[in-house]
PDB file of C-alpha atoms in Angstrom:
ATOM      1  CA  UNK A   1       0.000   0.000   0.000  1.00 62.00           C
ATOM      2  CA  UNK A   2       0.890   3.371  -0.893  1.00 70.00           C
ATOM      3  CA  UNK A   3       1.062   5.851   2.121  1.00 95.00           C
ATOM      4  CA  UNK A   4       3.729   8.088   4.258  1.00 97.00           C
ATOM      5  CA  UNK A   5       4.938   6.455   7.608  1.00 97.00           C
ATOM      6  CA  UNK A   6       6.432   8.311  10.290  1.00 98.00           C
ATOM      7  CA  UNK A   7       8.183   6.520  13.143  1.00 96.00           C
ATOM      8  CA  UNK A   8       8.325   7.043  16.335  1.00 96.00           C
ATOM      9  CA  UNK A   9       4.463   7.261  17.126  1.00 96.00           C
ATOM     10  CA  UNK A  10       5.672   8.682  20.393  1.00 96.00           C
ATOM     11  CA  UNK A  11       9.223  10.280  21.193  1.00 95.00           C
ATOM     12  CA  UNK A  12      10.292  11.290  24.497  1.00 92.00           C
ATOM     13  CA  UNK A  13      13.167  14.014  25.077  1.00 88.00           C
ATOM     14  CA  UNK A  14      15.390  15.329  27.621  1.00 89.00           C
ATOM     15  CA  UNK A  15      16.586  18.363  27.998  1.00 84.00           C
ATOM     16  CA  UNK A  16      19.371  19.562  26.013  1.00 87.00           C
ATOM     17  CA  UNK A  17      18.993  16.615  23.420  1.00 91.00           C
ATOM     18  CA  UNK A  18      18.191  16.644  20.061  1.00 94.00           C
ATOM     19  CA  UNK A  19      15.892  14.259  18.399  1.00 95.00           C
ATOM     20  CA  UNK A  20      15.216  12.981  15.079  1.00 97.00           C
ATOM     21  CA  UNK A  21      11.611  12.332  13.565  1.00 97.00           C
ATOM     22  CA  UNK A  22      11.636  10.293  10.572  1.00 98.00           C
ATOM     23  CA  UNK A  23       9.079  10.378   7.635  1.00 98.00           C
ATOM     24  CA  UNK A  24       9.460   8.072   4.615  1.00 98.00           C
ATOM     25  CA  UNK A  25       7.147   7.997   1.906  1.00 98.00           C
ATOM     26  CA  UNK A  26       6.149   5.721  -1.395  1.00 97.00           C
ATOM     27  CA  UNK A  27       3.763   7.342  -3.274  1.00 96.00           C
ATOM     28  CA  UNK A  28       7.039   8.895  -5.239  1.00 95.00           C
ATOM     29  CA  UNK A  29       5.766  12.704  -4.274  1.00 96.00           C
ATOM     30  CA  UNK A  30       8.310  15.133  -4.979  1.00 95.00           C
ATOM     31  CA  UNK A  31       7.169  17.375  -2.427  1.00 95.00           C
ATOM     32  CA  UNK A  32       7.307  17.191   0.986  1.00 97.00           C
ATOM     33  CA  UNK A  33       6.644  19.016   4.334  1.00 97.00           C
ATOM     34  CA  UNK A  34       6.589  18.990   7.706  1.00 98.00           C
ATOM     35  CA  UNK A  35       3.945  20.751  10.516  1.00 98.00           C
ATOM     36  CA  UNK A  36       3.440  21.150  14.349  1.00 97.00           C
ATOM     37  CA  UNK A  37       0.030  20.738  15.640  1.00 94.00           C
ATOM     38  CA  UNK A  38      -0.480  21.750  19.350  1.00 90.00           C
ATOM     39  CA  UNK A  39      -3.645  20.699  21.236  1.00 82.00           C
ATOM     40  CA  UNK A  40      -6.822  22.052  19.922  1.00 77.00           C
ATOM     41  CA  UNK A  41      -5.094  24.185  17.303  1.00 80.00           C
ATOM     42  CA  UNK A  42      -4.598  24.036  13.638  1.00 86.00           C
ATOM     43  CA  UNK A  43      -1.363  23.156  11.592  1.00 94.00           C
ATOM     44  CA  UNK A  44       1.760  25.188  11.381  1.00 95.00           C
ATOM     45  CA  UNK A  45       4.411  24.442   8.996  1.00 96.00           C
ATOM     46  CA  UNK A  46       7.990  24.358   9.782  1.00 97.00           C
ATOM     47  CA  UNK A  47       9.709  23.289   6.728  1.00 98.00           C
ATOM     48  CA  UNK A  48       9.251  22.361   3.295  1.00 96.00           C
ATOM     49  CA  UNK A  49      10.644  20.401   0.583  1.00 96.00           C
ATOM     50  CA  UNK A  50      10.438  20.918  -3.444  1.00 94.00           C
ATOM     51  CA  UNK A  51      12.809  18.563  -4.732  1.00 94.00           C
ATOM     52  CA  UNK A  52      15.615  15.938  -3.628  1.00 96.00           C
ATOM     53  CA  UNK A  53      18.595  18.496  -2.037  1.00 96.00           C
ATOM     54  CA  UNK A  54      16.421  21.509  -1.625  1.00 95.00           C
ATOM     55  CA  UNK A  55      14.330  22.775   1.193  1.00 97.00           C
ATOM     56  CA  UNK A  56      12.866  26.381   2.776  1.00 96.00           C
ATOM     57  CA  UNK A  57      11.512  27.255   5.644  1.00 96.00           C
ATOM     58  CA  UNK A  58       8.156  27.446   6.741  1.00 95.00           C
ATOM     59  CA  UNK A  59       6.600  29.510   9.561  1.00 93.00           C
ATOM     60  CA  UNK A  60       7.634  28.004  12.637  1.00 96.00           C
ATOM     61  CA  UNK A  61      11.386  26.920  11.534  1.00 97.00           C
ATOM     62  CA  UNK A  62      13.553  28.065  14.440  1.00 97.00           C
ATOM     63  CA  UNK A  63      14.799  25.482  16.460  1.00 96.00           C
ATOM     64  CA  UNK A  64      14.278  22.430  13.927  1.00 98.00           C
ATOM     65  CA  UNK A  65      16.637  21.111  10.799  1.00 98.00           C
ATOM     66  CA  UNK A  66      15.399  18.943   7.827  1.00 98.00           C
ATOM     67  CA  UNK A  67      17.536  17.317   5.574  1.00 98.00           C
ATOM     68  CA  UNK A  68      16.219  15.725   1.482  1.00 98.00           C
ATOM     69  CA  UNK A  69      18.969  13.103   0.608  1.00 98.00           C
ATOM     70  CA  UNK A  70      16.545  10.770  -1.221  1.00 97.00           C
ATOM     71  CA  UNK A  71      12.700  11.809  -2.588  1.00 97.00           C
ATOM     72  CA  UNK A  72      10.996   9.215  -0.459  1.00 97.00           C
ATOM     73  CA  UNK A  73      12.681  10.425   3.624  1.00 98.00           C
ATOM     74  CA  UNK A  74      12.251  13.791   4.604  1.00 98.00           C
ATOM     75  CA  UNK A  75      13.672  13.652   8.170  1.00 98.00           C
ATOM     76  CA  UNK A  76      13.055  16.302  11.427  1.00 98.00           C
ATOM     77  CA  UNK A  77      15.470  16.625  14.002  1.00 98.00           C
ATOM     78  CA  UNK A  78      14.331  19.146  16.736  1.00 96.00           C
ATOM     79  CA  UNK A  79      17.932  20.615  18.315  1.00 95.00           C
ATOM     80  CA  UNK A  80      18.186  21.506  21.941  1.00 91.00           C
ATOM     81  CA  UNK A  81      17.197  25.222  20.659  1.00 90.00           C
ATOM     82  CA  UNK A  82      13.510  24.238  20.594  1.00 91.00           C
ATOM     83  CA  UNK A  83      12.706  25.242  23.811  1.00 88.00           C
ATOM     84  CA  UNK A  84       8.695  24.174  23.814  1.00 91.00           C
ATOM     85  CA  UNK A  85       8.929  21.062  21.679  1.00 93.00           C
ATOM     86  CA  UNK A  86       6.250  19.404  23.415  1.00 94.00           C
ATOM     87  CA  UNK A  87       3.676  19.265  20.203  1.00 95.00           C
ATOM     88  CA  UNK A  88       2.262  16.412  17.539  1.00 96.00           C
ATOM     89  CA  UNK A  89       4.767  16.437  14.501  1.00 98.00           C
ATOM     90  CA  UNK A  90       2.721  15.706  11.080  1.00 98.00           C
ATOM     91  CA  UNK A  91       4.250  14.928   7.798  1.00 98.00           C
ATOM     92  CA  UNK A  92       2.502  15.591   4.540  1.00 97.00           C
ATOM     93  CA  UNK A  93       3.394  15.135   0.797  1.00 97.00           C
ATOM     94  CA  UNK A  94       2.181  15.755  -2.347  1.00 95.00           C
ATOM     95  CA  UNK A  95       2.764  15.601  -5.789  1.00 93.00           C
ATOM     96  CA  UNK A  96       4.056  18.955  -8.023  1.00 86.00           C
ATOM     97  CA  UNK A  97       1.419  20.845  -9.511  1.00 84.00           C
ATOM     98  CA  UNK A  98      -0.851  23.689  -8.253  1.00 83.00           C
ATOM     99  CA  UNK A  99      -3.834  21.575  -7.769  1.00 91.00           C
ATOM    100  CA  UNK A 100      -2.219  19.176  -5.402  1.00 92.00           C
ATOM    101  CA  UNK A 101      -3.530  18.005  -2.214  1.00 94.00           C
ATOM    102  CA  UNK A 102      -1.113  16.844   0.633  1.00 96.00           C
ATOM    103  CA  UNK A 103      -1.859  13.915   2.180  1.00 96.00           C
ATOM    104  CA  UNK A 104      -0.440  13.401   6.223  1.00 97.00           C
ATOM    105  CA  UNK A 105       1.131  10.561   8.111  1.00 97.00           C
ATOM    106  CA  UNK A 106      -0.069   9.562  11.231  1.00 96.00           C
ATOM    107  CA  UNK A 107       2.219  11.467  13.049  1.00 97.00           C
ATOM    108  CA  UNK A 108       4.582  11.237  16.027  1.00 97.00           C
ATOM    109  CA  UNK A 109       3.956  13.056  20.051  1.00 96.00           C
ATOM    110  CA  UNK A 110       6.899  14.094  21.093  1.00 96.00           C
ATOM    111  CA  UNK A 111       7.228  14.873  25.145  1.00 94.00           C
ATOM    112  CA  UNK A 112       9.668  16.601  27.168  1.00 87.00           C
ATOM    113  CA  UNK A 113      10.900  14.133  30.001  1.00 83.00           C
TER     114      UNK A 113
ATOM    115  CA  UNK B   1      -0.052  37.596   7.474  1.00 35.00           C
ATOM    116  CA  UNK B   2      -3.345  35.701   5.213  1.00 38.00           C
ATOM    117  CA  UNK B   3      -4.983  33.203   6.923  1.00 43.00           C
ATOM    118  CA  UNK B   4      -8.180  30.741   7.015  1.00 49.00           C
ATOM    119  CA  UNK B   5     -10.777  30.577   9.826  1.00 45.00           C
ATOM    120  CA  UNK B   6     -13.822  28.742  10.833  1.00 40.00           C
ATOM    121  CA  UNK B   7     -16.803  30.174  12.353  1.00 45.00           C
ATOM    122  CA  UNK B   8     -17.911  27.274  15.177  1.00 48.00           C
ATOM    123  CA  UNK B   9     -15.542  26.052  16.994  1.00 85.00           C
ATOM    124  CA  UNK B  10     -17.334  22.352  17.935  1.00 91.00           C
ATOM    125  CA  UNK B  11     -20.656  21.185  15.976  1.00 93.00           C
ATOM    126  CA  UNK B  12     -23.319  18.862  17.326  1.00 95.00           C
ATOM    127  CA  UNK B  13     -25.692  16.568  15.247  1.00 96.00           C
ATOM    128  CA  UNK B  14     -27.833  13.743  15.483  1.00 97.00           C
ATOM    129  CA  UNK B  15     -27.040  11.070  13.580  1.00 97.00           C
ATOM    130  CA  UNK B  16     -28.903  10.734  10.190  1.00 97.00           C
ATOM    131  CA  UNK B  17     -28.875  14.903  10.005  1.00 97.00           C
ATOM    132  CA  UNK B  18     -27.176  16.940   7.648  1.00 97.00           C
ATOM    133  CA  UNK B  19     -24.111  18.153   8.974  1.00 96.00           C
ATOM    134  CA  UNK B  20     -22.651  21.851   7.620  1.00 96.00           C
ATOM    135  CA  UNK B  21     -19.328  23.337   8.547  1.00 96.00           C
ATOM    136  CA  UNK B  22     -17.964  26.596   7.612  1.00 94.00           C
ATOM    137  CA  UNK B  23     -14.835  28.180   6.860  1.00 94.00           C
ATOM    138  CA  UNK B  24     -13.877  32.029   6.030  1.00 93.00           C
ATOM    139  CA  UNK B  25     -10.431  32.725   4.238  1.00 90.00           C
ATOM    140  CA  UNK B  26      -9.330  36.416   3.665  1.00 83.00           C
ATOM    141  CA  UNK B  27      -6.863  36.087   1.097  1.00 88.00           C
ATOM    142  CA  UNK B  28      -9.240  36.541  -2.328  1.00 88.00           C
ATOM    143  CA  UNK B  29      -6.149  35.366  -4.366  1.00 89.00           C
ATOM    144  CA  UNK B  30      -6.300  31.700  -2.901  1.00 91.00           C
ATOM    145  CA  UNK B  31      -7.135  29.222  -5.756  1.00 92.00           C
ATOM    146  CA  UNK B  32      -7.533  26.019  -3.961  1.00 95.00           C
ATOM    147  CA  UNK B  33      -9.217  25.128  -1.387  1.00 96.00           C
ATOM    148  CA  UNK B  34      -9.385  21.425   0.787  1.00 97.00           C
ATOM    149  CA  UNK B  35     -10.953  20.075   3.708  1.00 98.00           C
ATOM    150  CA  UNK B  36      -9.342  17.370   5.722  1.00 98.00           C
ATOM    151  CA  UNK B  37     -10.480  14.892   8.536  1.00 97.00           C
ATOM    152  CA  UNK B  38      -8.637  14.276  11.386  1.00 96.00           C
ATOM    153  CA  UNK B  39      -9.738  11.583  13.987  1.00 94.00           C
ATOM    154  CA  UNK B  40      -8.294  11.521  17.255  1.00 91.00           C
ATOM    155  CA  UNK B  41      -4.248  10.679  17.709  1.00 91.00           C
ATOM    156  CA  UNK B  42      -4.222  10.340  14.029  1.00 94.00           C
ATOM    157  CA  UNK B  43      -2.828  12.536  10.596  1.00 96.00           C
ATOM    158  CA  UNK B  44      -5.428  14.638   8.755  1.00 96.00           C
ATOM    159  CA  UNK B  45      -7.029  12.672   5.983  1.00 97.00           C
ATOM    160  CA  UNK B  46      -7.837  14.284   2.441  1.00 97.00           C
ATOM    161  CA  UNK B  47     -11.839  14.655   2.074  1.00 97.00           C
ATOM    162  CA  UNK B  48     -12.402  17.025  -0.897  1.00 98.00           C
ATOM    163  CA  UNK B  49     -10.890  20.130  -2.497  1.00 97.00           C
ATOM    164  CA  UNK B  50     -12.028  22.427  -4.759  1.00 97.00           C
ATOM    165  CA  UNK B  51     -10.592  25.338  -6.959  1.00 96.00           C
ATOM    166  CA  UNK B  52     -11.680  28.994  -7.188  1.00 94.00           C
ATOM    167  CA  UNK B  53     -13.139  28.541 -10.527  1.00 94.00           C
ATOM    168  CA  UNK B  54     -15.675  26.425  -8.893  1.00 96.00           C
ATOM    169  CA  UNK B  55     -18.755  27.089  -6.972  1.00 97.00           C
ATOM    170  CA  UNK B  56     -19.819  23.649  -5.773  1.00 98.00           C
ATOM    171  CA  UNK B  57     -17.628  19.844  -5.663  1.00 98.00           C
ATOM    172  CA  UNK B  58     -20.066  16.892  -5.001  1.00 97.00           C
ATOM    173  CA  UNK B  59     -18.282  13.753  -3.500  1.00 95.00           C
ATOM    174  CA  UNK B  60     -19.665  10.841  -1.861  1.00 93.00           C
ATOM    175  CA  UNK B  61     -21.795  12.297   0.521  1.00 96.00           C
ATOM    176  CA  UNK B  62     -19.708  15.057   1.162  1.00 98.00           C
ATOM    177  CA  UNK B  63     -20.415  18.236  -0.949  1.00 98.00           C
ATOM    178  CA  UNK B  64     -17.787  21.486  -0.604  1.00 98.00           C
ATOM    179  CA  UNK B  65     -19.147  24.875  -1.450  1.00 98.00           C
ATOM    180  CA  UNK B  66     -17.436  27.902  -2.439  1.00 97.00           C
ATOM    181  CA  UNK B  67     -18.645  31.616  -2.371  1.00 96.00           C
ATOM    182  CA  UNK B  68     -15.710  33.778  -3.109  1.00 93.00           C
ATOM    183  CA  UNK B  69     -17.727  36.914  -3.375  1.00 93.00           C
ATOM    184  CA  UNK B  70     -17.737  36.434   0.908  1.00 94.00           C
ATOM    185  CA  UNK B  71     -15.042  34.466   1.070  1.00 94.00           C
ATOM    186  CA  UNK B  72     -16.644  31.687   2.327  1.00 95.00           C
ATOM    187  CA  UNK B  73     -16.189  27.925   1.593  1.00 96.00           C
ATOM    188  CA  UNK B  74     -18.340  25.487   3.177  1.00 97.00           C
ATOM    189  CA  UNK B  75     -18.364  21.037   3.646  1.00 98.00           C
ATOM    190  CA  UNK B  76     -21.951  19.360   3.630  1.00 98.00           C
ATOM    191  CA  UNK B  77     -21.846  15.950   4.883  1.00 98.00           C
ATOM    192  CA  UNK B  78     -24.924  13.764   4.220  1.00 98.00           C
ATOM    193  CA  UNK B  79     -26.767  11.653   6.787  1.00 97.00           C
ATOM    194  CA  UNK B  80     -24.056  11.996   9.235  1.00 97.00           C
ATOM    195  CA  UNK B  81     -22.923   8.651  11.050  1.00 97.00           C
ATOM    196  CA  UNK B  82     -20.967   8.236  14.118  1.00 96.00           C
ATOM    197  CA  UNK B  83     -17.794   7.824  12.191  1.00 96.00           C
ATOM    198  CA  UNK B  84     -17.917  10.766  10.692  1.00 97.00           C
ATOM    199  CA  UNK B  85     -17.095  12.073  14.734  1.00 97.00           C
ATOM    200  CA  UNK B  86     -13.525  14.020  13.740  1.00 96.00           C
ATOM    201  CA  UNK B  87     -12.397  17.488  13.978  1.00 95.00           C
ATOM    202  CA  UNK B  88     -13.031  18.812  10.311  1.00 96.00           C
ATOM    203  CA  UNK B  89      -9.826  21.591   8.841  1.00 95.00           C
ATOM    204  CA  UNK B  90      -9.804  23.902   5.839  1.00 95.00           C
ATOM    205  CA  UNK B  91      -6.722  24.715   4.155  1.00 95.00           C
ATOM    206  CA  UNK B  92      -6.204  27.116   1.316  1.00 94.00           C
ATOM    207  CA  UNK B  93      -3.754  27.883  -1.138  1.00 91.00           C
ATOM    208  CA  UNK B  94      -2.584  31.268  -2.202  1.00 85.00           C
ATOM    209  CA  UNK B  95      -2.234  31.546  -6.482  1.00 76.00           C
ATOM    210  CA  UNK B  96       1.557  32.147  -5.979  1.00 76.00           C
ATOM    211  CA  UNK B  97       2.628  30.383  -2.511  1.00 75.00           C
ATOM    212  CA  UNK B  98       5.761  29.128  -2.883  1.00 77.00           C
ATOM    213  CA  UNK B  99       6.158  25.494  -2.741  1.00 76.00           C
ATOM    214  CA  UNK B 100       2.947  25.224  -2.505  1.00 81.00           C
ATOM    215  CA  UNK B 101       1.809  26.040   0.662  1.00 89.00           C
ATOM    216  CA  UNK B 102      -1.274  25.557   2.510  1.00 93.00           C
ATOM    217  CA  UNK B 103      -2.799  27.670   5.488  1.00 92.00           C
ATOM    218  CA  UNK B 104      -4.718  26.050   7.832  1.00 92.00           C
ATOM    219  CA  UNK B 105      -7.821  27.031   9.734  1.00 88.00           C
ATOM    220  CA  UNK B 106      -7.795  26.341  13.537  1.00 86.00           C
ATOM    221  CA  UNK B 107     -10.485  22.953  13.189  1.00 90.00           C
ATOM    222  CA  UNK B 108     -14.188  22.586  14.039  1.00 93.00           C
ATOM    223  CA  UNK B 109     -15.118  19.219  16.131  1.00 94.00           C
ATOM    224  CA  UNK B 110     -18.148  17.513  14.596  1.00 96.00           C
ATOM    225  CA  UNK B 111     -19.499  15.007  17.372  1.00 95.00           C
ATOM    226  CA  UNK B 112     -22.592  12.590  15.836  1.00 97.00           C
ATOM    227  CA  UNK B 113     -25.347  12.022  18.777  1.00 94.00           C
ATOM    228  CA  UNK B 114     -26.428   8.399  18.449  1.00 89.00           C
TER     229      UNK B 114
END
């Protein structure tokens, strides 16, 4: 089946560490993105991805760093900087076009110990 | 900055009933428009979208409307069930975001009364 998986469903850190989200997907989307959704609230994006080697930043990018070796992994790491990373991480893709919906995985909670 | 709203923030319906959930955007360049459902603990799932040359997208038993004169877009669901219990987003995309963007509304909670 076709889809986006993003592992761990639930991540706990500790102070002063970093952490690494990952996000694979197979549905051979060239775009890809990432968001933080805190309780009760909508989405807000933190990074984006166009194309294999490229990304930008979104709204909320301060304190997180993405990296696009390969099409299908778009990977998160939230640095020690973050200092209220307590949030649900979603990843979306899509593929390139204007008319283009994303689709989401089902996400990973991340907790401060 | 632009950005997409909704109107109630948690809807009630019996089941069987019509449900209708609104949405108000305020940038009138957005061209695309698309609701997503997103059940408890899990990733927003694609419902419908629709484009701003559109008025009206019919899916199954979901129906999105579009008014740009008010800026308004709107998600009909059809003899509601209990599954359909979710919190219901908008998103919208402006005609030149880069890398596509979308902006999301904050979410209305639909909750089906058996």
């Amino acid at each position: 089946d076709g889809g986006i998986t993003q592992s761990p469903k639930y991540l706990f850190r500790k102070e002063g560490q970093n952490v690494t989200l990952s996000c694979e997907q197979n549905l051979n989307h060239d775009a890809m993105y990432w968001y933080r959704q805190d309780p009760g609230q909508g989405l807000r994006l933190i990074y984006y991805s166009q194309i294999v080697n490229d990304f930008q930043k979104g709204d909320i990018a301060e304190g997180y760093s993405v990296s696009r070796e390969k099409k299908e992994s778009f990977p998160l790491t939230v640095t020690s900087a973050q200092k209220n990373p307590t949030a649900f991480y979603l990843c979306a893709s899509s593929s390139r076009g204007l008319f283009q919906p994303q689709h989401f995985g089902d996400g990973t909670r991340l907790s401060i110990l | 900055g632009e950005s997409v709203g909704l109107h109630l923030p948690t809807l009630s319906v019996q089941e069987g009933d019509n449900s209708i959930i609104n949405c108000a955007y305020s940038n009138s360049a957005s061209d695309y428009f698309i609701w997503y459902k997103q059940e408890s603990g899990k990733g927003p799932q694609f419902i419908i979208d629709i484009r701003s040359n559109m008025d009206k997208r019919q899916g199954q038993r979901v129906t999105a409307l579009l008014n740009k004169t008010v800026k308004h877009l709107s998600l009909q669901i059809a003899a509601t069930q209990p599954g359909d219990s979710a919190v219901y987003f908008c998103a919208e995309k402006g005609e030149k975001a880069a890398g596509n963007k979308l902006t999301f509304g904050g979410g209305t909670r639909v909750l089906v009364k058996p």
